[in-house]
Every structure is written in C-alpha cells, then in structure tokens.
PDB file of C-alpha atoms and ligand atoms in Angstrom:
ATOM      1  CA  UNK A   1      21.107   0.209 -23.653  1.00  0.00           C
ATOM      2  CA  UNK A   2      20.926   2.717 -20.803  1.00  0.00           C
ATOM      3  CA  UNK A   3      24.085   4.465 -19.620  1.00  0.00           C
ATOM      4  CA  UNK A   4      23.185   4.094 -15.947  1.00  0.00           C
ATOM      5  CA  UNK A   5      22.888   1.012 -13.761  1.00  0.00           C
ATOM      6  CA  UNK A   6      19.685   2.369 -12.245  1.00  0.00           C
ATOM      7  CA  UNK A   7      16.678   4.534 -13.127  1.00  0.00           C
ATOM      8  CA  UNK A   8      16.442   6.965 -10.214  1.00  0.00           C
ATOM      9  CA  UNK A   9      15.011  10.054 -11.859  1.00  0.00           C
ATOM     10  CA  UNK A  10      14.672  12.000 -15.091  1.00  0.00           C
ATOM     11  CA  UNK A  11      17.016  14.717 -13.829  1.00  0.00           C
ATOM     12  CA  UNK A  12      19.833  12.190 -14.303  1.00  0.00           C
ATOM     13  CA  UNK A  13      18.785  10.852 -17.724  1.00  0.00           C
ATOM     14  CA  UNK A  14      19.631  12.666 -20.950  1.00  0.00           C
ATOM     15  CA  UNK A  15      17.222  13.160 -23.843  1.00  0.00           C
ATOM     16  CA  UNK A  16      18.751  10.214 -25.711  1.00  0.00           C
ATOM     17  CA  UNK A  17      18.133   7.779 -22.835  1.00  0.00           C
ATOM     18  CA  UNK A  18      14.614   9.107 -22.304  1.00  0.00           C
ATOM     19  CA  UNK A  19      13.984   8.743 -26.041  1.00  0.00           C
ATOM     20  CA  UNK A  20      15.227   5.159 -26.004  1.00  0.00           C
ATOM     21  CA  UNK A  21      12.900   4.177 -23.151  1.00  0.00           C
ATOM     22  CA  UNK A  22       9.972   5.855 -24.919  1.00  0.00           C
ATOM     23  CA  UNK A  23      10.728   4.167 -28.244  1.00  0.00           C
ATOM     24  CA  UNK A  24      10.832   0.719 -26.649  1.00  0.00           C
ATOM     25  CA  UNK A  25       7.770   1.650 -24.573  1.00  0.00           C
ATOM     26  CA  UNK A  26       5.801   2.535 -27.708  1.00  0.00           C
ATOM     27  CA  UNK A  27       6.650  -0.870 -29.194  1.00  0.00           C
ATOM     28  CA  UNK A  28       5.621  -2.589 -25.947  1.00  0.00           C
ATOM     29  CA  UNK A  29       2.352  -0.693 -25.980  1.00  0.00           C
ATOM     30  CA  UNK A  30       1.610  -1.871 -29.522  1.00  0.00           C
ATOM     31  CA  UNK A  31       2.051  -5.453 -28.287  1.00  0.00           C
ATOM     32  CA  UNK A  32      -0.171  -4.821 -25.256  1.00  0.00           C
ATOM     33  CA  UNK A  33      -2.884  -3.405 -27.510  1.00  0.00           C
ATOM     34  CA  UNK A  34      -2.801  -6.730 -29.369  1.00  0.00           C
ATOM     35  CA  UNK A  35      -3.178  -8.405 -25.954  1.00  0.00           C
ATOM     36  CA  UNK A  36       0.288  -9.983 -26.243  1.00  0.00           C
ATOM     37  CA  UNK A  37       1.355 -10.628 -22.645  1.00  0.00           C
ATOM     38  CA  UNK A  38       3.909 -13.380 -23.021  1.00  0.00           C
ATOM     39  CA  UNK A  39       7.358 -12.155 -24.060  1.00  0.00           C
ATOM     40  CA  UNK A  40      10.793 -13.655 -23.376  1.00  0.00           C
ATOM     41  CA  UNK A  41      12.742 -10.456 -22.606  1.00  0.00           C
ATOM     42  CA  UNK A  42      13.154 -11.076 -18.857  1.00  0.00           C
ATOM     43  CA  UNK A  43      13.212 -14.857 -18.895  1.00  0.00           C
ATOM     44  CA  UNK A  44      15.312 -16.114 -15.976  1.00  0.00           C
ATOM     45  CA  UNK A  45      15.478 -12.695 -14.301  1.00  0.00           C
ATOM     46  CA  UNK A  46      14.171 -11.899 -10.808  1.00  0.00           C
ATOM     47  CA  UNK A  47      12.368  -8.646 -10.092  1.00  0.00           C
ATOM     48  CA  UNK A  48      11.509  -7.585  -6.550  1.00  0.00           C
ATOM     49  CA  UNK A  49       9.115  -4.730  -5.817  1.00  0.00           C
ATOM     50  CA  UNK A  50       9.709  -3.138  -2.432  1.00  0.00           C
ATOM     51  CA  UNK A  51       6.974  -0.724  -1.415  1.00  0.00           C
ATOM     52  CA  UNK A  52       7.235   1.358   1.771  1.00  0.00           C
ATOM     53  CA  UNK A  53       4.212   3.440   0.676  1.00  0.00           C
ATOM     54  CA  UNK A  54       0.769   2.591  -0.672  1.00  0.00           C
ATOM     55  CA  UNK A  55       0.326   2.079  -4.389  1.00  0.00           C
ATOM     56  CA  UNK A  56      -2.132   0.572  -6.839  1.00  0.00           C
ATOM     57  CA  UNK A  57      -0.953   1.635 -10.305  1.00  0.00           C
ATOM     58  CA  UNK A  58       2.803   1.686  -9.963  1.00  0.00           C
ATOM     59  CA  UNK A  59       3.237  -1.551  -8.051  1.00  0.00           C
ATOM     60  CA  UNK A  60       0.695  -3.486 -10.082  1.00  0.00           C
ATOM     61  CA  UNK A  61       2.061  -2.287 -13.408  1.00  0.00           C
ATOM     62  CA  UNK A  62       5.717  -2.966 -12.544  1.00  0.00           C
ATOM     63  CA  UNK A  63       4.761  -6.477 -11.439  1.00  0.00           C
ATOM     64  CA  UNK A  64       2.636  -7.134 -14.530  1.00  0.00           C
ATOM     65  CA  UNK A  65       5.329  -5.652 -16.779  1.00  0.00           C
ATOM     66  CA  UNK A  66       7.906  -8.047 -15.329  1.00  0.00           C
ATOM     67  CA  UNK A  67       5.536 -11.029 -15.514  1.00  0.00           C
ATOM     68  CA  UNK A  68       4.531 -10.294 -19.122  1.00  0.00           C
ATOM     69  CA  UNK A  69       8.230 -10.564 -19.998  1.00  0.00           C
ATOM     70  CA  UNK A  70       8.758 -13.844 -18.177  1.00  0.00           C
ATOM     71  CA  UNK A  71      10.515 -12.697 -14.974  1.00  0.00           C
ATOM     72  CA  UNK A  72      10.227 -14.228 -11.533  1.00  0.00           C
ATOM     73  CA  UNK A  73       8.469 -11.543  -9.492  1.00  0.00           C
ATOM     74  CA  UNK A  74       8.200 -11.059  -5.741  1.00  0.00           C
ATOM     75  CA  UNK A  75       6.264  -8.174  -4.226  1.00  0.00           C
ATOM     76  CA  UNK A  76       7.194  -6.930  -0.749  1.00  0.00           C
ATOM     77  CA  UNK A  77       5.099  -4.471   1.228  1.00  0.00           C
ATOM     78  CA  UNK A  78       7.107  -2.929   4.051  1.00  0.00           C
ATOM     79  CA  UNK A  79       4.197  -3.224   6.488  1.00  0.00           C
ATOM     80  CA  UNK A  80       4.314  -7.019   6.347  1.00  0.00           C
ATOM     81  CA  UNK A  81       8.096  -7.447   6.038  1.00  0.00           C
ATOM     82  CA  UNK A  82      11.066  -7.478   8.405  1.00  0.00           C
ATOM     83  CA  UNK A  83      11.112  -3.681   8.096  1.00  0.00           C
ATOM     84  CA  UNK A  84       8.480  -3.876  10.856  1.00  0.00           C
ATOM     85  CA  UNK A  85      11.084  -5.637  13.014  1.00  0.00           C
ATOM     86  CA  UNK A  86      13.464  -2.709  12.581  1.00  0.00           C
ATOM     87  CA  UNK A  87      15.567  -3.875   9.635  1.00  0.00           C
ATOM     88  CA  UNK A  88      17.267  -0.982   7.863  1.00  0.00           C
ATOM     89  CA  UNK A  89      16.859  -0.257   4.155  1.00  0.00           C
ATOM     90  CA  UNK A  90      20.490  -1.140   3.525  1.00  0.00           C
ATOM     91  CA  UNK A  91      20.213  -4.495   5.302  1.00  0.00           C
ATOM     92  CA  UNK A  92      16.985  -5.277   3.468  1.00  0.00           C
ATOM     93  CA  UNK A  93      18.721  -4.409   0.195  1.00  0.00           C
ATOM     94  CA  UNK A  94      21.732  -6.595   0.977  1.00  0.00           C
ATOM     95  CA  UNK A  95      19.420  -9.484   1.869  1.00  0.00           C
ATOM     96  CA  UNK A  96      17.530  -9.206  -1.420  1.00  0.00           C
ATOM     97  CA  UNK A  97      20.823  -8.832  -3.303  1.00  0.00           C
ATOM     98  CA  UNK A  98      22.056 -12.067  -1.731  1.00  0.00           C
ATOM     99  CA  UNK A  99      18.987 -13.760  -3.244  1.00  0.00           C
ATOM    100  CA  UNK A 100      20.420 -12.844  -6.694  1.00  0.00           C
ATOM    101  CA  UNK A 101      17.641 -10.423  -7.577  1.00  0.00           C
ATOM    102  CA  UNK A 102      18.306  -8.636 -10.859  1.00  0.00           C
ATOM    103  CA  UNK A 103      16.070  -5.598 -10.370  1.00  0.00           C
ATOM    104  CA  UNK A 104      14.673  -3.928  -7.249  1.00  0.00           C
ATOM    105  CA  UNK A 105      11.781  -1.520  -7.730  1.00  0.00           C
ATOM    106  CA  UNK A 106      11.400   0.697  -4.681  1.00  0.00           C
ATOM    107  CA  UNK A 107       8.850   3.235  -3.463  1.00  0.00           C
ATOM    108  CA  UNK A 108       9.809   5.059  -0.282  1.00  0.00           C
ATOM    109  CA  UNK A 109       8.457   8.083   1.629  1.00  0.00           C
ATOM    110  CA  UNK A 110      11.960   9.536   1.950  1.00  0.00           C
ATOM    111  CA  UNK A 111      13.533  11.301  -1.018  1.00  0.00           C
ATOM    112  CA  UNK A 112      16.905   9.755  -1.893  1.00  0.00           C
ATOM    113  CA  UNK A 113      16.119   6.285  -0.473  1.00  0.00           C
ATOM    114  CA  UNK A 114      16.312   4.602  -3.946  1.00  0.00           C
ATOM    115  CA  UNK A 115      19.699   6.259  -4.548  1.00  0.00           C
ATOM    116  CA  UNK A 116      20.989   4.937  -1.219  1.00  0.00           C
ATOM    117  CA  UNK A 117      19.719   1.453  -2.105  1.00  0.00           C
ATOM    118  CA  UNK A 118      21.297   1.684  -5.572  1.00  0.00           C
ATOM    119  CA  UNK A 119      24.689   2.464  -4.047  1.00  0.00           C
ATOM    120  CA  UNK A 120      24.381  -0.550  -1.755  1.00  0.00           C
ATOM    121  CA  UNK A 121      23.201  -3.324  -4.061  1.00  0.00           C
ATOM    122  CA  UNK A 122      24.434  -4.957  -7.263  1.00  0.00           C
ATOM    123  CA  UNK A 123      20.880  -5.251  -8.624  1.00  0.00           C
ATOM    124  CA  UNK A 124      19.470  -2.540 -10.864  1.00  0.00           C
ATOM    125  CA  UNK A 125      17.305  -0.163  -8.838  1.00  0.00           C
ATOM    126  CA  UNK A 126      14.226   1.585 -10.212  1.00  0.00           C
ATOM    127  CA  UNK A 127      12.673   4.477  -8.329  1.00  0.00           C
ATOM    128  CA  UNK A 128       8.900   3.966  -8.109  1.00  0.00           C
ATOM    129  CA  UNK A 129       8.442   7.294  -6.270  1.00  0.00           C
ATOM    130  CA  UNK A 130      10.573   8.696  -3.445  1.00  0.00           C
ATOM    131  CA  UNK A 131       9.144  11.294  -1.100  1.00  0.00           C
ATOM    132  CA  UNK A 132       8.821  14.652  -2.821  1.00  0.00           C
ATOM    133  CA  UNK A 133      11.772  13.929  -5.124  1.00  0.00           C
ATOM    134  CA  UNK A 134      10.976  12.030  -8.344  1.00  0.00           C
ATOM    135  CA  UNK A 135       8.622   9.480  -9.913  1.00  0.00           C
ATOM    136  CA  UNK A 136      10.405   8.802 -13.225  1.00  0.00           C
ATOM    137  CA  UNK A 137       8.265   5.970 -14.581  1.00  0.00           C
ATOM    138  CA  UNK A 138       5.124   8.074 -14.045  1.00  0.00           C
ATOM    139  CA  UNK A 139       6.545  10.969 -16.065  1.00  0.00           C
ATOM    140  CA  UNK A 140       7.729   8.583 -18.786  1.00  0.00           C
ATOM    141  CA  UNK A 141       4.269   7.057 -19.087  1.00  0.00           C
ATOM    142  CA  UNK A 142       2.733  10.533 -19.191  1.00  0.00           C
ATOM    143  CA  UNK A 143       5.117  11.573 -21.977  1.00  0.00           C
ATOM    144  CA  UNK A 144       4.549   8.315 -23.860  1.00  0.00           C
ATOM    145  CA  UNK A 145       0.799   8.989 -23.762  1.00  0.00           C
ATOM    146  CA  UNK A 146       1.400  12.493 -25.167  1.00  0.00           C
ATOM    147  CA  UNK A 147       3.699  11.173 -27.912  1.00  0.00           C
ATOM    148  CA  UNK A 148       1.031   8.682 -28.968  1.00  0.00           C
ATOM    149  CA  UNK A 149      -1.394  11.585 -29.365  1.00  0.00           C
ATOM    150  CA  UNK A 150       0.926  14.131 -31.024  1.00  0.00           C
ATOM    151  CA  UNK A 151       3.832  12.153 -32.499  1.00  0.00           C
ATOM    152  CA  UNK A 152       6.263  14.242 -30.420  1.00  0.00           C
ATOM    153  CA  UNK A 153       6.148  16.578 -27.428  1.00  0.00           C
ATOM    154  CA  UNK A 154       8.580  19.051 -28.982  1.00  0.00           C
ATOM    155  CA  UNK A 155       6.955  22.483 -29.065  1.00  0.00           C
ATOM    156  CA  UNK A 156       3.867  21.267 -27.187  1.00  0.00           C
ATOM    157  CA  UNK A 157       2.574  23.168 -24.198  1.00  0.00           C
ATOM    158  CA  UNK A 158       1.782  21.173 -21.056  1.00  0.00           C
ATOM    159  CA  UNK A 159      -0.011  22.841 -18.132  1.00  0.00           C
ATOM    160  CA  UNK A 160       0.418  21.191 -14.716  1.00  0.00           C
ATOM    161  CA  UNK A 161      -1.935  22.308 -11.944  1.00  0.00           C
ATOM    162  CA  UNK A 162      -2.298  21.195  -8.345  1.00  0.00           C
ATOM    163  CA  UNK A 163      -0.166  20.401  -5.330  1.00  0.00           C
ATOM    164  CA  UNK A 164       3.237  21.218  -6.782  1.00  0.00           C
ATOM    165  CA  UNK A 165       4.845  21.395  -3.364  1.00  0.00           C
ATOM    166  CA  UNK A 166       4.594  17.703  -2.613  1.00  0.00           C
ATOM    167  CA  UNK A 167       4.590  16.394  -6.183  1.00  0.00           C
ATOM    168  CA  UNK A 168       7.353  14.102  -7.376  1.00  0.00           C
ATOM    169  CA  UNK A 169       5.272  13.553 -10.522  1.00  0.00           C
ATOM    170  CA  UNK A 170       5.465  17.243 -11.453  1.00  0.00           C
ATOM    171  CA  UNK A 171       9.228  17.368 -10.979  1.00  0.00           C
ATOM    172  CA  UNK A 172       9.904  14.293 -13.100  1.00  0.00           C
ATOM    173  CA  UNK A 173       7.556  15.579 -15.807  1.00  0.00           C
ATOM    174  CA  UNK A 174       9.269  18.943 -15.754  1.00  0.00           C
ATOM    175  CA  UNK A 175      12.704  17.359 -16.241  1.00  0.00           C
ATOM    176  CA  UNK A 176      11.516  14.962 -18.934  1.00  0.00           C
ATOM    177  CA  UNK A 177       9.273  17.298 -20.914  1.00  0.00           C
ATOM    178  CA  UNK A 178      11.739  20.191 -21.049  1.00  0.00           C
ATOM    179  CA  UNK A 179      14.570  17.862 -22.136  1.00  0.00           C
ATOM    180  CA  UNK A 180      12.358  16.781 -25.034  1.00  0.00           C
ATOM    181  CA  UNK A 181      11.529  20.361 -26.044  1.00  0.00           C
ATOM    182  CA  UNK A 182       8.077  20.867 -24.515  1.00  0.00           C
ATOM    183  CA  UNK A 183       6.995  24.024 -22.713  1.00  0.00           C
ATOM    184  CA  UNK A 184       5.669  23.469 -19.175  1.00  0.00           C
ATOM    185  CA  UNK A 185       3.513  25.998 -17.360  1.00  0.00           C
ATOM    186  CA  UNK A 186       2.483  25.445 -13.754  1.00  0.00           C
ATOM    187  CA  UNK A 187      -0.069  26.831 -11.333  1.00  0.00           C
ATOM    188  CA  UNK A 188      -0.791  26.094  -7.675  1.00  0.00           C
ATOM    189  CA  UNK A 189      -2.177  27.936  -4.667  1.00  0.00           C
ATOM    190  CA  UNK A 190       0.729  29.904  -3.200  1.00  0.00           C
ATOM    191  CA  UNK A 191       0.798  27.561  -0.168  1.00  0.00           C
ATOM    192  CA  UNK A 192       1.403  24.598  -2.497  1.00  0.00           C
ATOM    193  CA  UNK A 193       3.935  26.275  -4.790  1.00  0.00           C
ATOM    194  CA  UNK A 194       7.585  25.534  -4.024  1.00  0.00           C
ATOM    195  CA  UNK A 195      10.324  28.020  -4.835  1.00  0.00           C
ATOM    196  CA  UNK A 196      12.660  27.308  -7.729  1.00  0.00           C
ATOM    197  CA  UNK A 197      10.352  25.690 -10.313  1.00  0.00           C
ATOM    198  CA  UNK A 198      11.234  28.501 -12.746  1.00  0.00           C
ATOM    199  CA  UNK A 199      14.912  27.587 -12.405  1.00  0.00           C
ATOM    200  CA  UNK A 200      13.935  24.019 -13.304  1.00  0.00           C
ATOM    201  CA  UNK A 201      12.430  25.273 -16.578  1.00  0.00           C
ATOM    202  CA  UNK A 202       8.765  25.850 -15.707  1.00  0.00           C
ATOM    203  CA  UNK A 203       6.750  28.957 -16.483  1.00  0.00           C
ATOM    204  CA  UNK A 204       5.189  29.740 -13.111  1.00  0.00           C
ATOM    205  CA  UNK A 205       1.733  31.284 -13.627  1.00  0.00           C
ATOM    206  CA  UNK A 206      -0.476  33.466 -11.451  1.00  0.00           C
ATOM    207  CA  UNK A 207      -3.802  31.893 -12.427  1.00  0.00           C
ATOM    208  CA  UNK A 208      -5.322  28.672 -13.756  1.00  0.00           C
ATOM    209  CA  UNK A 209      -6.293  30.494 -16.920  1.00  0.00           C
ATOM    210  CA  UNK A 210      -2.778  31.791 -17.566  1.00  0.00           C
ATOM    211  CA  UNK A 211      -1.314  28.305 -17.096  1.00  0.00           C
ATOM    212  CA  UNK A 212      -3.867  26.639 -19.359  1.00  0.00           C
ATOM    213  CA  UNK A 213      -3.833  29.323 -22.112  1.00  0.00           C
ATOM    214  CA  UNK A 214      -3.026  27.580 -25.406  1.00  0.00           C
ATOM    215  CA  UNK A 215      -2.149  24.248 -23.712  1.00  0.00           C
ATOM    216  CA  UNK A 216      -2.092  20.989 -25.651  1.00  0.00           C
ATOM    217  CA  UNK A 217      -2.258  19.001 -22.399  1.00  0.00           C
ATOM    218  CA  UNK A 218      -3.754  19.914 -19.025  1.00  0.00           C
ATOM    219  CA  UNK A 219      -2.545  17.736 -16.169  1.00  0.00           C
ATOM    220  CA  UNK A 220      -4.126  17.826 -12.707  1.00  0.00           C
ATOM    221  CA  UNK A 221      -2.128  16.685  -9.691  1.00  0.00           C
ATOM    222  CA  UNK A 222      -3.523  14.868  -6.692  1.00  0.00           C
ATOM    223  CA  UNK A 223      -4.324  16.944  -3.646  1.00  0.00           C
ATOM    224  CA  UNK A 224      -3.008  14.904  -0.775  1.00  0.00           C
ATOM    225  CA  UNK A 225      -5.997  14.881   1.551  1.00  0.00           C
ATOM    226  CA  UNK A 226      -3.724  14.611   4.576  1.00  0.00           C
ATOM    227  CA  UNK A 227      -2.294  18.045   3.651  1.00  0.00           C
ATOM    228  CA  UNK A 228      -5.672  19.683   4.105  1.00  0.00           C
ATOM    229  CA  UNK A 229      -5.110  19.512   7.857  1.00  0.00           C
ATOM    230  CA  UNK A 230      -1.831  21.395   7.378  1.00  0.00           C
ATOM    231  CA  UNK A 231      -3.956  24.418   6.448  1.00  0.00           C
ATOM    232  CA  UNK A 232      -2.674  24.720   2.896  1.00  0.00           C
ATOM    233  CA  UNK A 233      -6.204  25.352   1.626  1.00  0.00           C
ATOM    234  CA  UNK A 234      -9.497  25.892   3.455  1.00  0.00           C
ATOM    235  CA  UNK A 235     -11.634  23.000   2.169  1.00  0.00           C
ATOM    236  CA  UNK A 236     -11.845  20.598  -0.750  1.00  0.00           C
ATOM    237  CA  UNK A 237     -14.924  22.454  -2.048  1.00  0.00           C
ATOM    238  CA  UNK A 238     -13.057  25.745  -2.091  1.00  0.00           C
ATOM    239  CA  UNK A 239     -10.005  24.091  -3.660  1.00  0.00           C
ATOM    240  CA  UNK A 240     -12.196  22.745  -6.478  1.00  0.00           C
ATOM    241  CA  UNK A 241     -13.861  26.126  -7.003  1.00  0.00           C
ATOM    242  CA  UNK A 242     -10.747  28.300  -7.019  1.00  0.00           C
ATOM    243  CA  UNK A 243      -7.923  25.986  -8.128  1.00  0.00           C
ATOM    244  CA  UNK A 244      -9.483  22.923  -9.788  1.00  0.00           C
ATOM    245  CA  UNK A 245      -9.789  22.316 -13.527  1.00  0.00           C
ATOM    246  CA  UNK A 246     -13.291  22.488 -15.020  1.00  0.00           C
ATOM    247  CA  UNK A 247     -14.930  23.186 -18.395  1.00  0.00           C
ATOM    248  CA  UNK A 248     -14.584  26.944 -17.920  1.00  0.00           C
ATOM    249  CA  UNK A 249     -10.835  26.660 -17.331  1.00  0.00           C
ATOM    250  CA  UNK A 250     -10.455  24.245 -20.276  1.00  0.00           C
ATOM    251  CA  UNK A 251     -11.867  26.925 -22.623  1.00  0.00           C
ATOM    252  CA  UNK A 252      -8.455  28.624 -22.368  1.00  0.00           C
ATOM    253  CA  UNK A 253      -6.652  25.488 -23.618  1.00  0.00           C
ATOM    254  CA  UNK A 254      -6.386  24.448 -27.273  1.00  0.00           C
ATOM    255  CA  UNK A 255      -9.555  22.874 -28.653  1.00  0.00           C
ATOM    256  CA  UNK A 256      -9.475  19.155 -27.842  1.00  0.00           C
ATOM    257  CA  UNK A 257      -6.590  19.533 -25.370  1.00  0.00           C
ATOM    258  CA  UNK A 258      -5.847  16.305 -23.531  1.00  0.00           C
ATOM    259  CA  UNK A 259      -6.826  15.937 -19.871  1.00  0.00           C
ATOM    260  CA  UNK A 260      -4.399  13.899 -17.788  1.00  0.00           C
ATOM    261  CA  UNK A 261      -3.868  12.957 -14.136  1.00  0.00           C
ATOM    262  CA  UNK A 262      -1.371  10.516 -12.583  1.00  0.00           C
ATOM    263  CA  UNK A 263      -4.027   9.110 -10.228  1.00  0.00           C
ATOM    264  CA  UNK A 264      -5.384   8.386  -7.795  1.00  0.00           C
ATOM    265  CA  UNK A 265      -7.740  11.254  -8.573  1.00  0.00           C
ATOM    266  CA  UNK A 266     -10.022  12.989  -6.090  1.00  0.00           C
ATOM    267  CA  UNK A 267     -13.118  13.260  -8.243  1.00  0.00           C
ATOM    268  CA  UNK A 268     -14.553  16.754  -8.379  1.00  0.00           C
ATOM    269  CA  UNK A 269     -11.526  18.285  -6.642  1.00  0.00           C
ATOM    270  CA  UNK A 270      -8.520  18.463  -9.010  1.00  0.00           C
ATOM    271  CA  UNK A 271     -10.707  17.747 -12.062  1.00  0.00           C
ATOM    272  CA  UNK A 272     -14.472  17.608 -12.558  1.00  0.00           C
ATOM    273  CA  UNK A 273     -16.010  14.180 -13.111  1.00  0.00           C
ATOM    274  CA  UNK A 274     -17.095  15.322 -16.579  1.00  0.00           C
ATOM    275  CA  UNK A 275     -13.463  15.965 -17.548  1.00  0.00           C
ATOM    276  CA  UNK A 276     -12.208  12.732 -15.972  1.00  0.00           C
ATOM    277  CA  UNK A 277     -14.710  10.677 -17.971  1.00  0.00           C
ATOM    278  CA  UNK A 278     -14.823  12.903 -21.055  1.00  0.00           C
ATOM    279  CA  UNK A 279     -13.616  12.281 -24.607  1.00  0.00           C
ATOM    280  CA  UNK A 280     -10.384  14.209 -24.131  1.00  0.00           C
ATOM    281  CA  UNK A 281      -9.398  12.361 -20.951  1.00  0.00           C
ATOM    282  CA  UNK A 282      -6.336  10.138 -21.303  1.00  0.00           C
ATOM    283  CA  UNK A 283      -6.320   8.921 -17.690  1.00  0.00           C
ATOM    284  CA  UNK A 284      -7.080   5.272 -18.516  1.00  0.00           C
ATOM    285  CA  UNK A 285      -4.674   5.427 -21.461  1.00  0.00           C
ATOM    286  CA  UNK A 286      -1.974   6.564 -19.010  1.00  0.00           C
ATOM    287  CA  UNK A 287      -2.505   3.355 -17.035  1.00  0.00           C
ATOM    288  CA  UNK A 288      -1.818   1.157 -20.084  1.00  0.00           C
ATOM    289  CA  UNK A 289       1.170   3.338 -20.989  1.00  0.00           C
ATOM    290  CA  UNK A 290       2.401   2.618 -17.456  1.00  0.00           C
ATOM    291  CA  UNK A 291       2.791  -1.095 -18.109  1.00  0.00           C
ATOM    292  CA  UNK A 292       4.462  -0.439 -21.474  1.00  0.00           C
ATOM    293  CA  UNK A 293       6.990   2.057 -20.158  1.00  0.00           C
ATOM    294  CA  UNK A 294       7.826  -0.147 -17.174  1.00  0.00           C
ATOM    295  CA  UNK A 295       8.369  -3.090 -19.532  1.00  0.00           C
ATOM    296  CA  UNK A 296      10.775  -0.855 -21.466  1.00  0.00           C
ATOM    297  CA  UNK A 297      12.674   0.196 -18.316  1.00  0.00           C
ATOM    298  CA  UNK A 298      13.034  -3.372 -17.034  1.00  0.00           C
ATOM    299  CA  UNK A 299      14.092  -4.660 -20.450  1.00  0.00           C
ATOM    300  CA  UNK A 300      16.637  -1.912 -21.141  1.00  0.00           C
ATOM    301  CA  UNK A 301      18.209  -2.206 -17.691  1.00  0.00           C
ATOM    302  CA  UNK A 302      18.763  -5.945 -17.986  1.00  0.00           C
ATOM    303  CA  UNK A 303      19.306  -6.142 -21.748  1.00  0.00           C
ATOM    304  CA  UNK A 304      23.098  -6.330 -21.681  1.00  0.00           C
ATOM    305  CA  UNK A 305      22.951  -9.395 -19.494  1.00  0.00           C
ATOM    306  CA  UNK A 306      20.764 -11.460 -21.821  1.00  0.00           C
TER     307      UNK A 306
HETATM  308  N1   CP B   1       0.333   7.480  -9.948  1.00  0.00           N
HETATM  309  C1   CP B   1       0.739   6.663  -8.962  1.00  0.00           C
HETATM  310  O1   CP B   1       1.916   6.653  -8.546  1.00  0.00           O
HETATM  311  O2   CP B   1      -0.267   5.893  -8.458  1.00  0.00           O
HETATM  312  P1   CP B   1      -0.112   4.807  -7.278  1.00  0.00           P
HETATM  313  O3   CP B   1       0.164   5.586  -6.013  1.00  0.00           O
HETATM  314  O4   CP B   1      -1.448   4.088  -7.246  1.00  0.00           O
HETATM  315  O5   CP B   1       1.031   3.909  -7.614  1.00  0.00           O
END
C-alpha cells in the first residue's frame, strides 16, 4: 500500500514505495505477456483521465490499464470539455469528485497543476505529466523495463541525452534511478541544459561520448520541435549530427547496451532509425511496461478501499 494519497512525482516517493510499484508492475507485465486483460482489481471503481495536453501512450495506457482491471473509465480531453468555456481546474476537479470518481489521472502544461488538483479533491490523483516538472509513470515504466533486462538497476549506468531543459521525463528518471542506486549521466546542448541537475544527482557531461562511456542504457529524449524556433539549436539536421545518438556514439557504451526513448520519437534526430528499430532497442517494450506500471499504480492507490 502506498503511503501517499496521490502519485505526483518520484521526488516525493521513497525507494520502498517505488520498489512496491515496480514489483506489482512486473507481476502485471507477466499477466499482460500471457494476454490476460481481464482482472478484478478495480471492479466498481471509476477512473477519469483528464488531459490538457496531447498524448497517445500515456492516456491510452492509463485507460487500458484501468479497463483491464475492471474499472469504469471516462476520458476527458480539455479541448472538448467545459474547460473551453472557462471552467477552472479546481471547479472541474470538484465536479468530477462529486461524480464519485476514485482516481483522476491528469496531464497539464503547467507544473504543479496535479498537486493543486490533489489538494482539492478526495479522489486519488495521478500525474500523467505536468509542464517541465515530472512524469512519474513514464520513469517507472522506464525503470521497470531496465529491471526486466538486468534484474536490478543498482550499480547500472544510465545515460540520458537530449532536451533536458524541458524534460519532465528526465527529472522523474533521475529521482527514481538514483533512489534505486543507479548512476545517471546526462548530456545536452548548453542551450537545453538546465542548471542544478548535478545537485539532483546527475553527472553532467561535456560530450555525448563522455555521457555514454560504459553505459548499460542510453536514453534519448524528444526534441520538442516547437523549441527549434526558440533558437536553441540551428536545425534538426545539425542537432542529429552533433547531439543525436548514432552507432558511432553507441560504441562508447557497454556492448549490447539498451536503447530507450519515452516517445514520441523524431526519427533520425534524437536516435537514428537503425537504433530505434535495432536489436538493442527497448522502445516497444517500454510501451507494454507502461500499461503494467499504470495498472500497478491504479491498483496500489485504491487497494485499501477494496
Ligand atoms: N511518453 C509520453 O508521455 O508519450 P505521450 O505524450 O504520447 O503520452
């Protein structure tokens, strides 16, 4: 059972809670591999997904996770909801709370919005990505994928490369991986490198090669195409050439190092197509881990009430 009412980020969870989610997630993944998609864990519960930003993976996998465990599921996209009529987040939350929803899964462009919602509603709140803050379920699914490959992440080296400035995925991974004993090295163009990552436990590197040296896992992060116009890098072609991950860069990693990416990926920019589709890629595996870890989160949050 989790100690918190909500899952807002991995900064707030301790290693024991993270471990519990991963353990249940691994069991859920075993069931999914056997194509078992009818479980009773959330029978009679209502799960609402509330997305103020675009999503394919996160929204779909939270909704499938809830449905596979027997919940009633409603998906709300802000664009087609009363948000468009000016309703505030708090009023939307209170309205959904009044409908006796048990869990609200929220993605919002503003960091801290899930925390505000969590303080307002009785339902459990799960952060599905808030601004540049955190994306806890993404990091948990990434770590689960690594644990499946290695047995544990303790002592493993994970290199994270890409747009660190705007990445909630990188921050959540940094919190989660370091709490579980992994070493995290990071590299980004200086215009996409925020201050303070070293204080959060990362080894901040000066080159792709330094970051990837001896890595067990190399994770690319999405370049947000809209940022290109902010002048953070000259062109996608130049980004790929000077900052992207390719076979030459992977030679610095351990032999057979895993290639990961949270998606959606810009093919040929953050990673070459050959790496995305290669034998060491775990990108599709991450997607299946996503359903499993979200099943674990939903189950553990509502478990005490069953
Ligand atoms: N990785 C991730 O959050 O993907 P979506 O934006 O498709 O949900």
